[in-house]
Every structure is written in C-alpha cells, then in structure tokens.
C-alpha cells in the first residue's frame, strides 16, 4: 500500500507520496490559504487528487496545527485560528471519500524522527518543536502515544513560572511564553528596546545585555526540559522547529538541562533533527 502524507502548515501545505519501502514517489508544496477554512479543505483535497491520480490503494495521514478533541471531534489548541472548532477530519473524509488519520504537527515530527530520522535507534522518543510555538510528541517503540485525551507531549503548556507571562491559552507562566521564538524576541525588545528577529538577535548576544538574555533563555530551557525528563525519562530527545538551529542549545543548553534533572546519572541524548521542515509530512504519511 502507498502512503500519502499531508502537512498543513501556517504558510505552506505539503503532500508526499511514499511507496511500501518509504521511497518518495512524488511531492508537492502549495501556499496555505489564509484564514479560510473551506479553502484549506479544498486545497488538501486537490493535493490528494493530484498525487494519487494513477493509484487506488493508498492510506492518508494529515498533520495539522492543533489536535482533535476526543470529546467533540473538533480541532482544539490550534494557532491557525480558523481551524478551531472545525470538524476537519470529517470534512476531509467526506471531500476525499476515504478514511484519514490526523495528528498535530509535534506528534508527526516525533513520529518521523523516531522512524526515519535522528532517533531511529531509540525506544522512547520525545520530539520537541521550538519555533513560533512550543510543542512535543511522544513515540514509544515506533508507536505514537497520544494520551487519554490526546494531549500527551504538550510540554509547552506546563507552568514554568507561577503568575508569569500571559499565554494565549488563558494561563500564566507557560513554557511557550518563555522559549518560543516570538516570546524570546519580545523579551529581547523589552531588554534592549530593539525589535529584532531571532536570526538578528543571535549576532548580538556577546554584549552585556545579550549575555543576560541568553542566560535567562538557557535557564528556562533547562528547567522546561528537565521537568520532561523527570516525568518521562526518555531514551532520546529530538529538537525541531526554527530554534533547533541554535547551536548552543546542544551544548550549553544540554548542560542547563542536565544540571536540573533529579538523578545522579543524566545522559539523555538531546539530538538535532535530521528531516528538517519535511518531518511533518513524513510523519503524517507514517501515521497509517
């Protein structure tokens, strides 16, 4: 059976077709319609039709921002706001005429890296997304662990600082409000008075203010991942998302994590992803 994966991103939607040996037969990227749910559904349906024009025996997995609520069957917790409260799984199945599997982007990332990427040789894998948001996915022996209510791995919304920064989820002090790209840029602007991108900030961190900003970043990163290790004790952690390109997270960042773990032995590998921004679409295909 062929495997088709679709990665619905904020700016691009990508589809990929794999054969039974996971070789890429075809792939295509198109722009994601902005704030238009119906167009998003039509977009995905068109991609599926194009890539499966000459085949009939295939499975479909879809990677989305947010998760399907086990209670309602509707999308929740999505930073693509037009998806929230929508029955995207049902609507896509009706449009395509075929059953699909659907998971959030962090779960698909974790699945891809555990099966095809940096963590292929590990049992319990925690996949981390650090970019516009902060998310995570858990894969145990190559199988996705979604949890009782489909929120397993959501480390971006555990409380790092009580009464801390306000999060879009309505709580205060979430990890995402301290170590996501936008939150780090916001903190930089607060400390320096300059609005800069993360790429620009990385070239400015050798001065006194930059060192203080970096120290706070590493401290928050350390506590956030140490909490995950204390609870989950994974065989490996894989970092993904735009912030995974920051080299010091794999050296000074790892030390900050290790210093805070509740154990006399800490050797959890913290790995850089191998699949880059294609992890989501591979992970989607691997859901089935």
mmCIF file of C-alpha atoms in Angstrom:
data_model
loop_
_atom_site.group_PDB
_atom_site.id
_atom_site.type_symbol
_atom_site.label_atom_id
_atom_site.label_comp_id
_atom_site.label_asym_id
_atom_site.label_seq_id
_atom_site.Cartn_x
_atom_site.Cartn_y
_atom_site.Cartn_z
ATOM 1 C CA UNK A 1 0.000 0.000 0.000
ATOM 2 C CA UNK A 2 1.184 3.514 -0.815
ATOM 3 C CA UNK A 3 1.313 6.111 1.946
ATOM 4 C CA UNK A 4 0.253 9.694 1.387
ATOM 5 C CA UNK A 5 1.045 12.393 3.928
ATOM 6 C CA UNK A 6 -0.178 15.986 4.071
ATOM 7 C CA UNK A 7 1.406 18.656 6.260
ATOM 8 C CA UNK A 8 -0.895 21.625 6.825
ATOM 9 C CA UNK A 9 1.337 24.498 7.877
ATOM 10 C CA UNK A 10 0.648 28.144 8.522
ATOM 11 C CA UNK A 11 2.293 29.277 5.280
ATOM 12 C CA UNK A 12 2.613 26.143 3.139
ATOM 13 C CA UNK A 13 0.776 22.869 2.656
ATOM 14 C CA UNK A 14 2.912 19.947 1.515
ATOM 15 C CA UNK A 15 1.893 16.500 0.303
ATOM 16 C CA UNK A 16 4.119 13.478 -0.215
ATOM 17 C CA UNK A 17 3.542 10.014 -1.676
ATOM 18 C CA UNK A 18 5.668 7.104 -0.431
ATOM 19 C CA UNK A 19 5.899 3.523 -1.653
ATOM 20 C CA UNK A 20 5.930 0.488 0.653
ATOM 21 C CA UNK A 21 9.679 0.965 1.242
ATOM 22 C CA UNK A 22 9.152 4.644 2.176
ATOM 23 C CA UNK A 23 10.762 5.903 -1.013
ATOM 24 C CA UNK A 24 9.438 9.268 -2.200
ATOM 25 C CA UNK A 25 7.461 8.911 -5.407
ATOM 26 C CA UNK A 26 6.045 12.409 -5.617
ATOM 27 C CA UNK A 27 5.748 15.553 -3.537
ATOM 28 C CA UNK A 28 4.225 18.974 -3.939
ATOM 29 C CA UNK A 29 4.028 22.203 -1.923
ATOM 30 C CA UNK A 30 1.439 24.946 -2.277
ATOM 31 C CA UNK A 31 0.619 28.065 -0.308
ATOM 32 C CA UNK A 32 -1.825 27.639 2.565
ATOM 33 C CA UNK A 33 -4.934 29.832 2.213
ATOM 34 C CA UNK A 34 -5.039 32.459 4.952
ATOM 35 C CA UNK A 35 -7.922 32.360 7.445
ATOM 36 C CA UNK A 36 -10.214 30.428 5.109
ATOM 37 C CA UNK A 37 -11.232 27.016 6.415
ATOM 38 C CA UNK A 38 -13.178 25.926 3.332
ATOM 39 C CA UNK A 39 -10.273 26.798 1.032
ATOM 40 C CA UNK A 40 -7.890 24.856 3.280
ATOM 41 C CA UNK A 41 -10.082 21.742 2.972
ATOM 42 C CA UNK A 42 -10.320 22.203 -0.815
ATOM 43 C CA UNK A 43 -6.545 22.729 -1.005
ATOM 44 C CA UNK A 44 -5.788 19.445 0.757
ATOM 45 C CA UNK A 45 -8.348 17.556 -1.290
ATOM 46 C CA UNK A 46 -6.810 18.850 -4.522
ATOM 47 C CA UNK A 47 -3.314 17.810 -3.452
ATOM 48 C CA UNK A 48 -4.530 14.314 -2.618
ATOM 49 C CA UNK A 49 -6.237 14.021 -6.018
ATOM 50 C CA UNK A 50 -3.122 15.180 -7.867
ATOM 51 C CA UNK A 51 -0.719 12.794 -6.131
ATOM 52 C CA UNK A 52 -2.993 9.739 -6.312
ATOM 53 C CA UNK A 53 -4.339 10.204 -9.829
ATOM 54 C CA UNK A 54 -2.902 6.893 -11.033
ATOM 55 C CA UNK A 55 -3.226 4.767 -7.884
ATOM 56 C CA UNK A 56 -6.132 3.467 -5.816
ATOM 57 C CA UNK A 57 -4.572 1.570 -2.898
ATOM 58 C CA UNK A 58 -3.227 4.214 -0.521
ATOM 59 C CA UNK A 59 -3.587 5.463 3.039
ATOM 60 C CA UNK A 60 -3.752 9.123 4.075
ATOM 61 C CA UNK A 61 -2.319 10.870 7.115
ATOM 62 C CA UNK A 62 -2.680 14.579 7.813
ATOM 63 C CA UNK A 63 -0.522 16.761 10.049
ATOM 64 C CA UNK A 64 -2.300 19.824 11.449
ATOM 65 C CA UNK A 65 -1.677 22.632 13.903
ATOM 66 C CA UNK A 66 -3.769 21.733 16.953
ATOM 67 C CA UNK A 67 -5.325 18.439 17.981
ATOM 68 C CA UNK A 68 -8.631 16.635 17.518
ATOM 69 C CA UNK A 69 -10.723 16.709 20.692
ATOM 70 C CA UNK A 70 -11.729 13.219 21.791
ATOM 71 C CA UNK A 71 -14.856 14.813 23.267
ATOM 72 C CA UNK A 72 -16.159 16.721 20.248
ATOM 73 C CA UNK A 73 -14.169 15.530 17.233
ATOM 74 C CA UNK A 74 -13.319 19.156 16.513
ATOM 75 C CA UNK A 75 -9.913 20.871 16.283
ATOM 76 C CA UNK A 76 -8.650 22.471 19.501
ATOM 77 C CA UNK A 77 -5.493 24.291 20.587
ATOM 78 C CA UNK A 78 -4.572 25.450 17.086
ATOM 79 C CA UNK A 79 -2.539 28.550 16.287
ATOM 80 C CA UNK A 80 -4.251 28.528 12.874
ATOM 81 C CA UNK A 81 -7.349 30.058 14.367
ATOM 82 C CA UNK A 82 -9.743 29.332 11.512
ATOM 83 C CA UNK A 83 -9.360 25.607 12.256
ATOM 84 C CA UNK A 84 -10.521 25.844 15.872
ATOM 85 C CA UNK A 85 -13.895 24.221 16.408
ATOM 86 C CA UNK A 86 -13.972 22.748 12.905
ATOM 87 C CA UNK A 87 -14.589 19.055 12.028
ATOM 88 C CA UNK A 88 -11.629 18.904 9.662
ATOM 89 C CA UNK A 89 -11.248 15.112 9.820
ATOM 90 C CA UNK A 90 -14.900 14.547 8.949
ATOM 91 C CA UNK A 91 -14.905 17.249 6.266
ATOM 92 C CA UNK A 92 -11.759 15.893 4.598
ATOM 93 C CA UNK A 93 -13.075 12.332 4.657
ATOM 94 C CA UNK A 94 -16.327 13.478 3.038
ATOM 95 C CA UNK A 95 -14.443 15.511 0.429
ATOM 96 C CA UNK A 96 -11.856 12.843 -0.407
ATOM 97 C CA UNK A 97 -14.132 9.828 0.037
ATOM 98 C CA UNK A 98 -11.618 7.939 2.171
ATOM 99 C CA UNK A 99 -10.762 7.479 5.848
ATOM 100 C CA UNK A 100 -7.794 9.500 7.084
ATOM 101 C CA UNK A 101 -5.579 9.631 10.164
ATOM 102 C CA UNK A 102 -4.877 13.049 11.634
ATOM 103 C CA UNK A 103 -2.416 14.268 14.284
ATOM 104 C CA UNK A 104 -0.856 17.540 15.372
ATOM 105 C CA UNK A 105 2.444 18.764 13.968
ATOM 106 C CA UNK A 106 4.534 17.878 17.021
ATOM 107 C CA UNK A 107 3.279 14.275 17.039
ATOM 108 C CA UNK A 108 4.037 13.945 13.329
ATOM 109 C CA UNK A 109 7.508 15.412 13.866
ATOM 110 C CA UNK A 110 8.207 12.941 16.678
ATOM 111 C CA UNK A 111 6.957 10.003 14.593
ATOM 112 C CA UNK A 112 9.110 10.936 11.610
ATOM 113 C CA UNK A 113 12.293 11.425 13.621
ATOM 114 C CA UNK A 114 11.698 8.188 15.563
ATOM 115 C CA UNK A 115 11.101 6.101 12.446
ATOM 116 C CA UNK A 116 13.249 7.768 9.791
ATOM 117 C CA UNK A 117 15.375 10.456 11.413
ATOM 118 C CA UNK A 118 17.733 11.242 14.277
ATOM 119 C CA UNK A 119 16.098 8.914 16.834
ATOM 120 C CA UNK A 120 15.713 5.738 14.768
ATOM 121 C CA UNK A 121 17.736 3.665 17.249
ATOM 122 C CA UNK A 122 15.895 4.714 20.416
ATOM 123 C CA UNK A 123 12.850 3.264 22.171
ATOM 124 C CA UNK A 124 11.097 6.115 23.949
ATOM 125 C CA UNK A 125 11.494 9.328 21.965
ATOM 126 C CA UNK A 126 10.350 12.808 22.959
ATOM 127 C CA UNK A 127 10.126 15.043 19.904
ATOM 128 C CA UNK A 128 10.290 18.779 20.574
ATOM 129 C CA UNK A 129 9.042 21.624 18.407
ATOM 130 C CA UNK A 130 10.510 25.028 19.292
ATOM 131 C CA UNK A 131 9.533 27.754 16.875
ATOM 132 C CA UNK A 132 6.512 30.029 16.677
ATOM 133 C CA UNK A 133 5.096 27.816 19.416
ATOM 134 C CA UNK A 134 6.419 25.084 21.705
ATOM 135 C CA UNK A 135 5.047 21.561 21.364
ATOM 136 C CA UNK A 136 6.053 17.957 21.736
ATOM 137 C CA UNK A 137 5.204 14.393 20.820
ATOM 138 C CA UNK A 138 5.900 11.010 22.397
ATOM 139 C CA UNK A 139 6.768 7.876 20.414
ATOM 140 C CA UNK A 140 7.245 4.566 22.237
ATOM 141 C CA UNK A 141 8.770 1.680 20.276
ATOM 142 C CA UNK A 142 7.851 3.390 16.977
ATOM 143 C CA UNK A 143 4.219 3.906 18.037
ATOM 144 C CA UNK A 144 2.714 7.303 18.771
ATOM 145 C CA UNK A 145 1.480 7.837 22.325
ATOM 146 C CA UNK A 146 -1.296 10.435 22.158
ATOM 147 C CA UNK A 147 -2.603 10.026 25.711
ATOM 148 C CA UNK A 148 -6.059 9.583 27.200
ATOM 149 C CA UNK A 149 -7.315 12.981 25.994
ATOM 150 C CA UNK A 150 -4.952 13.455 23.029
ATOM 151 C CA UNK A 151 -2.632 15.996 24.703
ATOM 152 C CA UNK A 152 0.397 13.816 25.526
ATOM 153 C CA UNK A 153 3.642 15.720 24.979
ATOM 154 C CA UNK A 154 2.200 19.233 25.358
ATOM 155 C CA UNK A 155 5.167 20.436 27.402
ATOM 156 C CA UNK A 156 4.777 23.967 26.008
ATOM 157 C CA UNK A 157 1.824 24.499 28.316
ATOM 158 C CA UNK A 158 3.131 23.273 31.613
ATOM 159 C CA UNK A 159 3.700 26.113 34.051
ATOM 160 C CA UNK A 160 7.294 27.273 34.229
ATOM 161 C CA UNK A 161 6.738 30.426 36.299
ATOM 162 C CA UNK A 162 3.692 30.766 38.513
ATOM 163 C CA UNK A 163 1.926 34.097 37.827
ATOM 164 C CA UNK A 164 4.297 34.570 34.879
ATOM 165 C CA UNK A 165 3.738 35.695 31.293
ATOM 166 C CA UNK A 166 0.185 35.519 29.974
ATOM 167 C CA UNK A 167 -0.332 32.769 27.391
ATOM 168 C CA UNK A 168 -2.936 32.661 24.606
ATOM 169 C CA UNK A 169 -4.337 29.541 26.296
ATOM 170 C CA UNK A 170 -5.536 31.746 29.181
ATOM 171 C CA UNK A 171 -2.992 30.584 31.749
ATOM 172 C CA UNK A 172 0.073 32.392 33.063
ATOM 173 C CA UNK A 173 3.664 31.205 33.002
ATOM 174 C CA UNK A 174 3.530 28.563 30.238
ATOM 175 C CA UNK A 175 6.826 27.327 28.788
ATOM 176 C CA UNK A 176 5.743 28.663 25.384
ATOM 177 C CA UNK A 177 5.677 32.223 26.728
ATOM 178 C CA UNK A 178 9.392 31.990 27.593
ATOM 179 C CA UNK A 179 11.204 29.859 24.988
ATOM 180 C CA UNK A 180 9.213 30.178 21.753
ATOM 181 C CA UNK A 181 10.647 32.400 19.035
ATOM 182 C CA UNK A 182 8.118 35.242 19.472
ATOM 183 C CA UNK A 183 8.461 35.233 23.269
ATOM 184 C CA UNK A 184 12.253 35.382 23.058
ATOM 185 C CA UNK A 185 12.038 38.240 20.551
ATOM 186 C CA UNK A 186 9.585 40.026 22.843
ATOM 187 C CA UNK A 187 11.932 39.654 25.811
ATOM 188 C CA UNK A 188 14.839 40.950 23.708
ATOM 189 C CA UNK A 189 12.816 44.028 22.739
ATOM 190 C CA UNK A 190 11.927 44.558 26.398
ATOM 191 C CA UNK A 191 15.570 44.418 27.486
ATOM 192 C CA UNK A 192 17.124 46.347 24.581
ATOM 193 C CA UNK A 193 14.354 48.499 23.135
ATOM 194 C CA UNK A 194 15.046 46.918 19.712
ATOM 195 C CA UNK A 195 12.604 44.762 17.729
ATOM 196 C CA UNK A 196 14.744 42.081 16.090
ATOM 197 C CA UNK A 197 14.302 38.599 14.627
ATOM 198 C CA UNK A 198 15.911 35.579 16.256
ATOM 199 C CA UNK A 199 18.492 35.427 13.470
ATOM 200 C CA UNK A 200 19.448 39.036 14.132
ATOM 201 C CA UNK A 201 19.493 38.504 17.899
ATOM 202 C CA UNK A 202 21.945 35.615 17.562
ATOM 203 C CA UNK A 203 24.559 38.014 16.202
ATOM 204 C CA UNK A 204 24.111 40.417 19.132
ATOM 205 C CA UNK A 205 24.368 38.148 22.190
ATOM 206 C CA UNK A 206 28.037 38.769 23.024
ATOM 207 C CA UNK A 207 27.382 42.097 24.740
ATOM 208 C CA UNK A 208 26.253 42.522 28.355
ATOM 209 C CA UNK A 209 22.519 42.627 27.619
ATOM 210 C CA UNK A 210 22.827 39.744 25.171
ATOM 211 C CA UNK A 211 24.576 37.565 27.742
ATOM 212 C CA UNK A 212 21.801 38.241 30.272
ATOM 213 C CA UNK A 213 19.115 37.407 27.690
ATOM 214 C CA UNK A 214 20.926 34.194 26.744
ATOM 215 C CA UNK A 215 21.379 33.186 30.388
ATOM 216 C CA UNK A 216 17.645 33.555 31.036
ATOM 217 C CA UNK A 217 16.847 31.601 27.855
ATOM 218 C CA UNK A 218 19.138 28.740 28.899
ATOM 219 C CA UNK A 219 17.739 28.709 32.433
ATOM 220 C CA UNK A 220 14.148 28.450 31.195
ATOM 221 C CA UNK A 221 15.082 25.865 28.553
ATOM 222 C CA UNK A 222 16.887 23.820 31.195
ATOM 223 C CA UNK A 223 14.023 23.740 33.680
ATOM 224 C CA UNK A 224 11.423 23.074 30.979
ATOM 225 C CA UNK A 225 13.191 20.009 29.550
ATOM 226 C CA UNK A 226 14.447 18.767 32.919
ATOM 227 C CA UNK A 227 10.816 18.548 34.038
ATOM 228 C CA UNK A 228 10.065 16.398 30.986
ATOM 229 C CA UNK A 229 12.994 14.092 31.715
ATOM 230 C CA UNK A 230 11.993 13.775 35.381
ATOM 231 C CA UNK A 231 8.500 12.620 34.362
ATOM 232 C CA UNK A 232 9.129 10.697 31.148
ATOM 233 C CA UNK A 233 12.815 9.649 31.323
ATOM 234 C CA UNK A 234 13.026 9.281 27.516
ATOM 235 C CA UNK A 235 15.746 7.389 25.675
ATOM 236 C CA UNK A 236 16.279 10.429 23.453
ATOM 237 C CA UNK A 237 15.006 13.964 22.875
ATOM 238 C CA UNK A 238 14.985 15.392 19.341
ATOM 239 C CA UNK A 239 14.789 19.151 18.836
ATOM 240 C CA UNK A 240 12.914 20.572 15.852
ATOM 241 C CA UNK A 241 11.450 23.875 14.728
ATOM 242 C CA UNK A 242 13.324 27.051 13.872
ATOM 243 C CA UNK A 243 15.055 27.349 17.238
ATOM 244 C CA UNK A 244 16.670 23.923 16.788
ATOM 245 C CA UNK A 245 19.159 25.731 14.534
ATOM 246 C CA UNK A 246 20.653 27.453 17.606
ATOM 247 C CA UNK A 247 23.854 25.508 18.219
ATOM 248 C CA UNK A 248 24.297 26.428 21.877
ATOM 249 C CA UNK A 249 21.123 24.519 22.819
ATOM 250 C CA UNK A 250 23.046 21.298 22.162
ATOM 251 C CA UNK A 251 25.993 22.318 24.365
ATOM 252 C CA UNK A 252 25.216 24.956 26.991
ATOM 253 C CA UNK A 253 21.511 24.137 26.700
ATOM 254 C CA UNK A 254 22.109 20.456 27.347
ATOM 255 C CA UNK A 255 24.240 21.290 30.387
ATOM 256 C CA UNK A 256 21.471 23.528 31.727
ATOM 257 C CA UNK A 257 19.008 20.636 31.369
ATOM 258 C CA UNK A 258 21.334 18.070 32.945
ATOM 259 C CA UNK A 259 22.042 20.331 35.922
ATOM 260 C CA UNK A 260 18.346 20.340 36.815
ATOM 261 C CA UNK A 261 17.362 16.677 36.371
ATOM 262 C CA UNK A 262 16.537 14.686 39.513
ATOM 263 C CA UNK A 263 19.109 11.920 39.066
ATOM 264 C CA UNK A 264 22.720 11.081 39.882
ATOM 265 C CA UNK A 265 23.136 9.931 36.257
ATOM 266 C CA UNK A 266 21.962 12.121 33.395
ATOM 267 C CA UNK A 267 22.918 11.120 29.857
ATOM 268 C CA UNK A 268 19.738 11.656 27.862
ATOM 269 C CA UNK A 269 20.787 12.375 24.251
ATOM 270 C CA UNK A 270 19.472 15.746 23.029
ATOM 271 C CA UNK A 271 19.638 15.417 19.266
ATOM 272 C CA UNK A 272 19.237 17.747 16.320
ATOM 273 C CA UNK A 273 16.579 16.629 13.856
ATOM 274 C CA UNK A 274 17.575 15.091 10.513
ATOM 275 C CA UNK A 275 14.435 15.683 8.468
ATOM 276 C CA UNK A 276 14.111 19.455 8.855
ATOM 277 C CA UNK A 277 10.836 21.001 7.780
ATOM 278 C CA UNK A 278 9.900 17.795 5.929
ATOM 279 C CA UNK A 279 9.427 15.896 9.206
ATOM 280 C CA UNK A 280 5.748 16.852 9.411
ATOM 281 C CA UNK A 281 4.814 15.482 6.023
ATOM 282 C CA UNK A 282 6.810 12.271 6.538
ATOM 283 C CA UNK A 283 5.249 11.838 9.976
ATOM 284 C CA UNK A 284 1.780 12.303 8.519
ATOM 285 C CA UNK A 285 2.415 9.555 5.964
ATOM 286 C CA UNK A 286 3.711 7.258 8.729
ATOM 287 C CA UNK A 287 0.531 7.593 10.811
ATOM 288 C CA UNK A 288 -1.072 4.760 8.857
#
